[in-house]
Amino acid sequence: MTFIKDTFSISKPVRLGIVGGGQLGKMMAFEAKRMFMKVIILDPSKDCPAASLADKLIIGDFSDEHKIYDLSKEADIITFEIELANATALSNLEESGFLVHPSPKTLFVIQNKYRQKKFLRENMIEVPDFELVSSEEQLKYYCSTSGFPVLLKACEDSYDGRGNYLIRSENEISKAMTYFSGRQCMVEKFVKFKKEISIMVARNSSGTISYFPVAENIHEDHILKTSIIPARISKETETKAIDLAIMTMKSLKGSGIFGIEMFVDEDDNVLINEIAPRPHNSGHYSIEACSISQFEQHIRAVLDYPLVQPKLLSNAVMINILGPYNYTGPYEISGIDELFAIPGVKIHIYGKLETKPSRKLGHVTIVSNNMDPLLIKRNVEDLLKVRQPSF
Amino acid sequence: MTFIKDTFSISKPVRLGIVGGGQLGKMMAFEAKRMFMKVIILDPSKDCPAASLADKLIIGDFSDEHKIYDLSKEADIITFEIELANATALSNLEESGFLVHPSPKTLFVIQNKYRQKKFLRENMIEVPDFELVSSEEQLKYYCSTSGFPVLLKACEDSYDGRGNYLIRSENEISKAMTYFSGRQCMVEKFVKFKKEISIMVARNSSGTISYFPVAENIHEDHILKTSIIPARISKETETKAIDLAIMTMKSLKGSGIFGIEMFVDEDDNVLINEIAPRPHNSGHYSIEACSISQFEQHIRAVLDYPLVQPKLLSNAVMINILGPYNYTGPYEISGIDELFAIPGVKIHIYGKLETKPSRKLGHVTIVSNNMDPLLIKRNVEDLLKVRQPSF
């Protein structure tokens, strides 16, 4: 690494390479540029959300090893905002002494859902029961012993719940197997959860761990719609969740920020659902509501700066702005004028040129200590409309 | 204006033209780009702090009317981060129906300190006693009736206290007059103040006024060094200050955010010191500590969106990072590692390529409800050093 850690140089600023220029890359770039770091982004699209913030944009696929090497030539350190980053190319870079965080080894474990769950179970971290599925017969047998419902999951390349299939009875088994035909799959016992929660946890290379307040997450059609902070859970459950998140980070060892999604089941057990080795949608609230954002915490972690415990400055609700489930194409977002009349509101528009079914186009965070989060959610959803352009 | 107020269009985003690409322009650009507005900047330097955030940068002087017309061709609305913007060119644009906010008429009044004070006095707003000075004899006569000290001020083009000369006795009069030789000057009775405070006040074209919490400001060598929020003043003084700030905004009528600097004198009278028709250094704390920042409030005001009253989420201290008073040239900022170990700290590095004597190079905001602001100030100043590059 060519930068001196204690010093911000103006003539030789830190050059942060990011694989992926989506909204996570955009929000990371905001924080980096506030501190006068240079941002170099690898993304397939010249119009990606982070494009106009990048000091340099390399157009290419996340999996293209040559493009990842190109990125390394422009950067002092590489991180990623997407699990699809080519772990092998990143590993090669790491082995050659180049800084890549989180470690490609950790990325490799997390990239595959089966590998991730297996790793966690081997490390004594509570996860729902699961196994690899290679045939319909095997799945049938699993269901006959576990009972319904179960979740069939594609182990790789699945985002925003699109890789999950809920099987409620025997006659859905065959359809589910066909749905994921040709892809590696695992089956997971469906957790009857009371709540879905998550914690953003950061770890720097020196081993310091810090965590953000617990978020309560509401999904609709498997896509995160709303986060409520702090989560409406008991102190006891909160402690369990924090302990579990820290234990997970200790076993994972990567540097950076990780989104740890968890279930609280009907008996108040806390189990790991999934881990994201990057900033996470459920941590966006930290930009407005915390003493440090998940994006700055990530940058500090990958550069091995001190990590202090974030403080919640205000309760918050985060509401995703999703494209319509049945429309692909150009769009506009209406209701801005009335939205701005709500105290504590902040809007983020990612600037994706096209919407796709239920695509994440932006989000709204409201900071307030005296609001009903679900009422606020309904108000914002009633106001903001994603629609075809009117001109 | 080509944009529809209620709607954020992705294919035709709002194009915000900003005269000036310094740190104020940079921080305004961050907020605009979060909301997917386009940012077009006019600045003499291709390396200005906002340059790498601008969707388009027009290189030219703030006073160059042709460049201002160029800017108007690229933008839906023009605002400015610097009083040096050419008010005549902006007036011409406004008269032709183009949106310019704050109004060039307001800019014209504020640009000249004598005109500004005269306007305020005519509007029954309390200011220190002052008059225009055209000769040494006149100044002598003024001093003989008012007593010392007095402040001799250049009426125009003076930033960061560089246009002020404190005259403590008769034999400094001649030196002061020579110092400002050839420039229009005014003399002002020196206010023996207990505190310097300021309020950021925003007004939109619909006439809604909103104000930020009162900041207490500490200057060193006439340059703002630290702001403490909330100001350590009595409730009564706070009310007086807010009333005065609102009264000032009502008479000024411009749309946008204004920095209203005030004195609290020894008898707890509150008087206007100076008005900045733009975001102000003493309002930077709002980025981290308020439910909305002064920069977003400014954008909302100039686009005539609803303005809600900002809420203070946490006490805060803002400390400017200034270049050494005796050095011009390249620089680096050390002490970052230890700075990051302070809870609630956020650093802004503007990225100016060169420092000049006491130049504003960045600032640090600390949010915390349980700190001694002066101790924090000393700690940060002890840690952060601006120095010549070590390589």
mmCIF file of C-alpha atoms in Angstrom, chain A residues 4-12 26 29-31 33-36 38 52-55 287-288 290-293 296 300 304-308 311 313-314 331-338 340-353 367-369 387 389-391, chain B residues 4-12 26 29-31 33-36 38 52-55 287-288 290-293 296 300 304-308 311 313-314 331-338 340-353 367-369 387 389-391:
data_model
loop_
_atom_site.group_PDB
_atom_site.id
_atom_site.type_symbol
_atom_site.label_atom_id
_atom_site.label_comp_id
_atom_site.label_asym_id
_atom_site.label_seq_id
_atom_site.Cartn_x
_atom_site.Cartn_y
_atom_site.Cartn_z
ATOM 1 C CA ILE A 4 0.808 6.497 4.953
ATOM 2 C CA LYS A 5 -1.914 5.608 7.377
ATOM 3 C CA ASP A 6 -1.576 8.494 9.757
ATOM 4 C CA THR A 7 -1.601 11.126 7.036
ATOM 5 C CA PHE A 8 -4.008 12.313 4.365
ATOM 6 C CA SER A 9 -1.886 13.439 1.475
ATOM 7 C CA ILE A 10 -3.410 15.872 -0.989
ATOM 8 C CA SER A 11 -0.959 15.169 -3.776
ATOM 9 C CA LYS A 12 -1.165 11.397 -3.286
ATOM 10 C CA LYS A 26 -22.341 5.418 -4.727
ATOM 11 C CA ALA A 29 -18.000 7.080 -2.826
ATOM 12 C CA PHE A 30 -19.753 9.976 -1.055
ATOM 13 C CA GLU A 31 -17.921 9.156 2.168
ATOM 14 C CA LYS A 33 -14.750 11.840 -1.432
ATOM 15 C CA ARG A 34 -15.705 13.794 1.664
ATOM 16 C CA MET A 35 -12.298 12.680 2.971
ATOM 17 C CA PHE A 36 -10.636 13.461 -0.376
ATOM 18 C CA LYS A 38 -10.007 8.947 -4.976
ATOM 19 C CA SER A 52 -20.685 10.343 -11.871
ATOM 20 C CA LEU A 53 -18.860 10.240 -8.526
ATOM 21 C CA ALA A 54 -16.035 8.015 -9.709
ATOM 22 C CA ASP A 55 -12.680 9.632 -10.362
ATOM 23 C CA ILE A 287 -26.089 7.778 7.232
ATOM 24 C CA GLU A 288 -28.640 10.012 8.926
ATOM 25 C CA CYS A 290 -25.771 7.390 13.567
ATOM 26 C CA SER A 291 -22.587 9.141 14.598
ATOM 27 C CA ILE A 292 -20.904 7.310 11.709
ATOM 28 C CA SER A 293 -22.371 5.676 8.611
ATOM 29 C CA GLU A 296 -17.445 5.311 6.422
ATOM 30 C CA ARG A 300 -12.140 2.770 7.999
ATOM 31 C CA ASP A 304 -7.385 -0.513 9.229
ATOM 32 C CA TYR A 305 -8.272 2.749 10.968
ATOM 33 C CA PRO A 306 -9.674 2.776 14.511
ATOM 34 C CA LEU A 307 -13.305 1.691 14.729
ATOM 35 C CA VAL A 308 -15.376 3.316 17.408
ATOM 36 C CA LYS A 311 -23.991 5.935 18.453
ATOM 37 C CA LEU A 313 -28.497 9.881 17.405
ATOM 38 C CA SER A 314 -32.173 9.357 16.671
ATOM 39 C CA TYR A 331 -39.499 6.094 -14.898
ATOM 40 C CA GLU A 332 -39.942 9.109 -12.664
ATOM 41 C CA ILE A 333 -40.676 9.444 -8.969
ATOM 42 C CA SER A 334 -43.577 11.671 -7.935
ATOM 43 C CA GLY A 335 -44.726 12.932 -4.560
ATOM 44 C CA ILE A 336 -41.484 14.755 -3.757
ATOM 45 C CA ASP A 337 -43.152 18.007 -2.747
ATOM 46 C CA GLU A 338 -45.324 16.392 -0.097
ATOM 47 C CA PHE A 340 -40.366 17.101 1.823
ATOM 48 C CA ALA A 341 -43.034 18.405 4.169
ATOM 49 C CA ILE A 342 -42.393 15.477 6.537
ATOM 50 C CA PRO A 343 -39.954 16.505 9.292
ATOM 51 C CA GLY A 344 -36.727 14.494 9.396
ATOM 52 C CA VAL A 345 -37.054 13.076 5.897
ATOM 53 C CA LYS A 346 -34.111 12.523 3.588
ATOM 54 C CA ILE A 347 -34.383 11.022 0.112
ATOM 55 C CA HIS A 348 -31.751 9.080 -1.805
ATOM 56 C CA ILE A 349 -32.285 8.612 -5.534
ATOM 57 C CA TYR A 350 -29.778 6.180 -6.985
ATOM 58 C CA GLY A 351 -30.246 7.357 -10.560
ATOM 59 C CA LYS A 352 -30.688 3.976 -12.270
ATOM 60 C CA LEU A 353 -31.783 4.838 -15.797
ATOM 61 C CA VAL A 367 -35.221 10.438 11.708
ATOM 62 C CA SER A 368 -37.622 11.079 14.572
ATOM 63 C CA ASN A 369 -38.075 9.944 18.123
ATOM 64 C CA ARG A 387 -44.308 5.677 -12.705
ATOM 65 C CA PRO A 389 -42.449 9.453 -17.369
ATOM 66 C CA SER A 390 -45.314 11.794 -18.110
ATOM 67 C CA PHE A 391 -43.499 13.520 -20.973
ATOM 68 C CA ILE B 4 -41.816 19.633 -12.571
ATOM 69 C CA LYS B 5 -41.639 20.380 -8.888
ATOM 70 C CA ASP B 6 -43.503 17.403 -7.570
ATOM 71 C CA THR B 7 -41.507 14.873 -9.567
ATOM 72 C CA PHE B 8 -37.899 13.740 -9.773
ATOM 73 C CA SER B 9 -37.312 12.744 -13.354
ATOM 74 C CA ILE B 10 -34.463 10.378 -14.090
ATOM 75 C CA SER B 11 -34.199 11.213 -17.757
ATOM 76 C CA LYS B 12 -34.468 14.971 -17.114
ATOM 77 C CA LYS B 26 -18.655 20.671 -2.873
ATOM 78 C CA ALA B 29 -23.040 19.011 -4.680
ATOM 79 C CA PHE B 30 -23.014 16.037 -2.301
ATOM 80 C CA GLU B 31 -26.601 16.762 -1.312
ATOM 81 C CA LYS B 33 -26.226 14.255 -6.183
ATOM 82 C CA ARG B 34 -27.742 12.181 -3.400
ATOM 83 C CA MET B 35 -31.075 13.291 -4.863
ATOM 84 C CA PHE B 36 -29.853 12.662 -8.425
ATOM 85 C CA LYS B 38 -27.094 17.339 -11.950
ATOM 86 C CA SER B 52 -14.646 16.037 -9.241
ATOM 87 C CA LEU B 53 -18.314 16.051 -8.187
ATOM 88 C CA ALA B 54 -19.493 18.360 -10.944
ATOM 89 C CA ASP B 55 -21.362 16.807 -13.843
ATOM 90 C CA ILE B 287 -24.503 17.850 8.095
ATOM 91 C CA GLU B 288 -23.875 15.520 11.021
ATOM 92 C CA CYS B 290 -29.232 18.000 12.334
ATOM 93 C CA SER B 291 -32.184 16.270 10.728
ATOM 94 C CA ILE B 292 -31.334 18.236 7.569
ATOM 95 C CA SER B 293 -28.124 19.949 6.502
ATOM 96 C CA GLU B 296 -30.033 20.461 1.472
ATOM 97 C CA ARG B 300 -34.905 23.011 -1.102
ATOM 98 C CA ASP B 304 -39.187 26.327 -3.508
ATOM 99 C CA TYR B 305 -39.748 22.995 -1.784
ATOM 100 C CA PRO B 306 -41.283 22.822 1.703
ATOM 101 C CA LEU B 307 -38.899 23.839 4.488
ATOM 102 C CA VAL B 308 -39.326 22.088 7.772
ATOM 103 C CA LYS B 311 -34.004 19.314 14.537
ATOM 104 C CA LEU B 313 -30.024 15.351 16.879
ATOM 105 C CA SER B 314 -26.920 15.850 18.995
ATOM 106 C CA TYR B 331 0.651 20.111 2.189
ATOM 107 C CA GLU B 332 -0.572 17.017 3.960
ATOM 108 C CA ILE B 333 -2.702 16.541 7.065
ATOM 109 C CA SER B 334 -1.370 14.239 9.767
ATOM 110 C CA GLY B 335 -2.945 12.833 12.904
ATOM 111 C CA ILE B 336 -5.768 11.033 11.098
ATOM 112 C CA ASP B 337 -5.275 7.724 12.875
ATOM 113 C CA GLU B 338 -5.649 9.213 16.342
ATOM 114 C CA PHE B 340 -10.487 8.521 14.135
ATOM 115 C CA ALA B 341 -10.260 7.081 17.630
ATOM 116 C CA ILE B 342 -12.437 9.936 18.947
ATOM 117 C CA PRO B 343 -16.092 8.856 19.103
ATOM 118 C CA GLY B 344 -18.458 10.893 16.955
ATOM 119 C CA VAL B 345 -15.763 12.444 14.789
ATOM 120 C CA LYS B 346 -16.192 13.119 11.088
ATOM 121 C CA ILE B 347 -13.563 14.731 8.895
ATOM 122 C CA HIS B 348 -14.074 16.779 5.746
ATOM 123 C CA ILE B 349 -11.048 17.370 3.530
ATOM 124 C CA TYR B 350 -11.818 19.878 0.799
ATOM 125 C CA GLY B 351 -8.924 18.832 -1.407
ATOM 126 C CA LYS B 352 -7.451 22.257 -2.176
ATOM 127 C CA LEU B 353 -4.152 21.505 -3.901
ATOM 128 C CA VAL B 367 -21.230 14.897 17.652
ATOM 129 C CA SER B 368 -21.565 14.127 21.337
ATOM 130 C CA ASN B 369 -23.819 15.130 24.190
ATOM 131 C CA ARG B 387 2.450 20.387 7.160
ATOM 132 C CA PRO B 389 4.525 16.808 2.424
ATOM 133 C CA SER B 390 7.098 14.462 3.878
ATOM 134 C CA PHE B 391 7.942 12.852 0.528
#
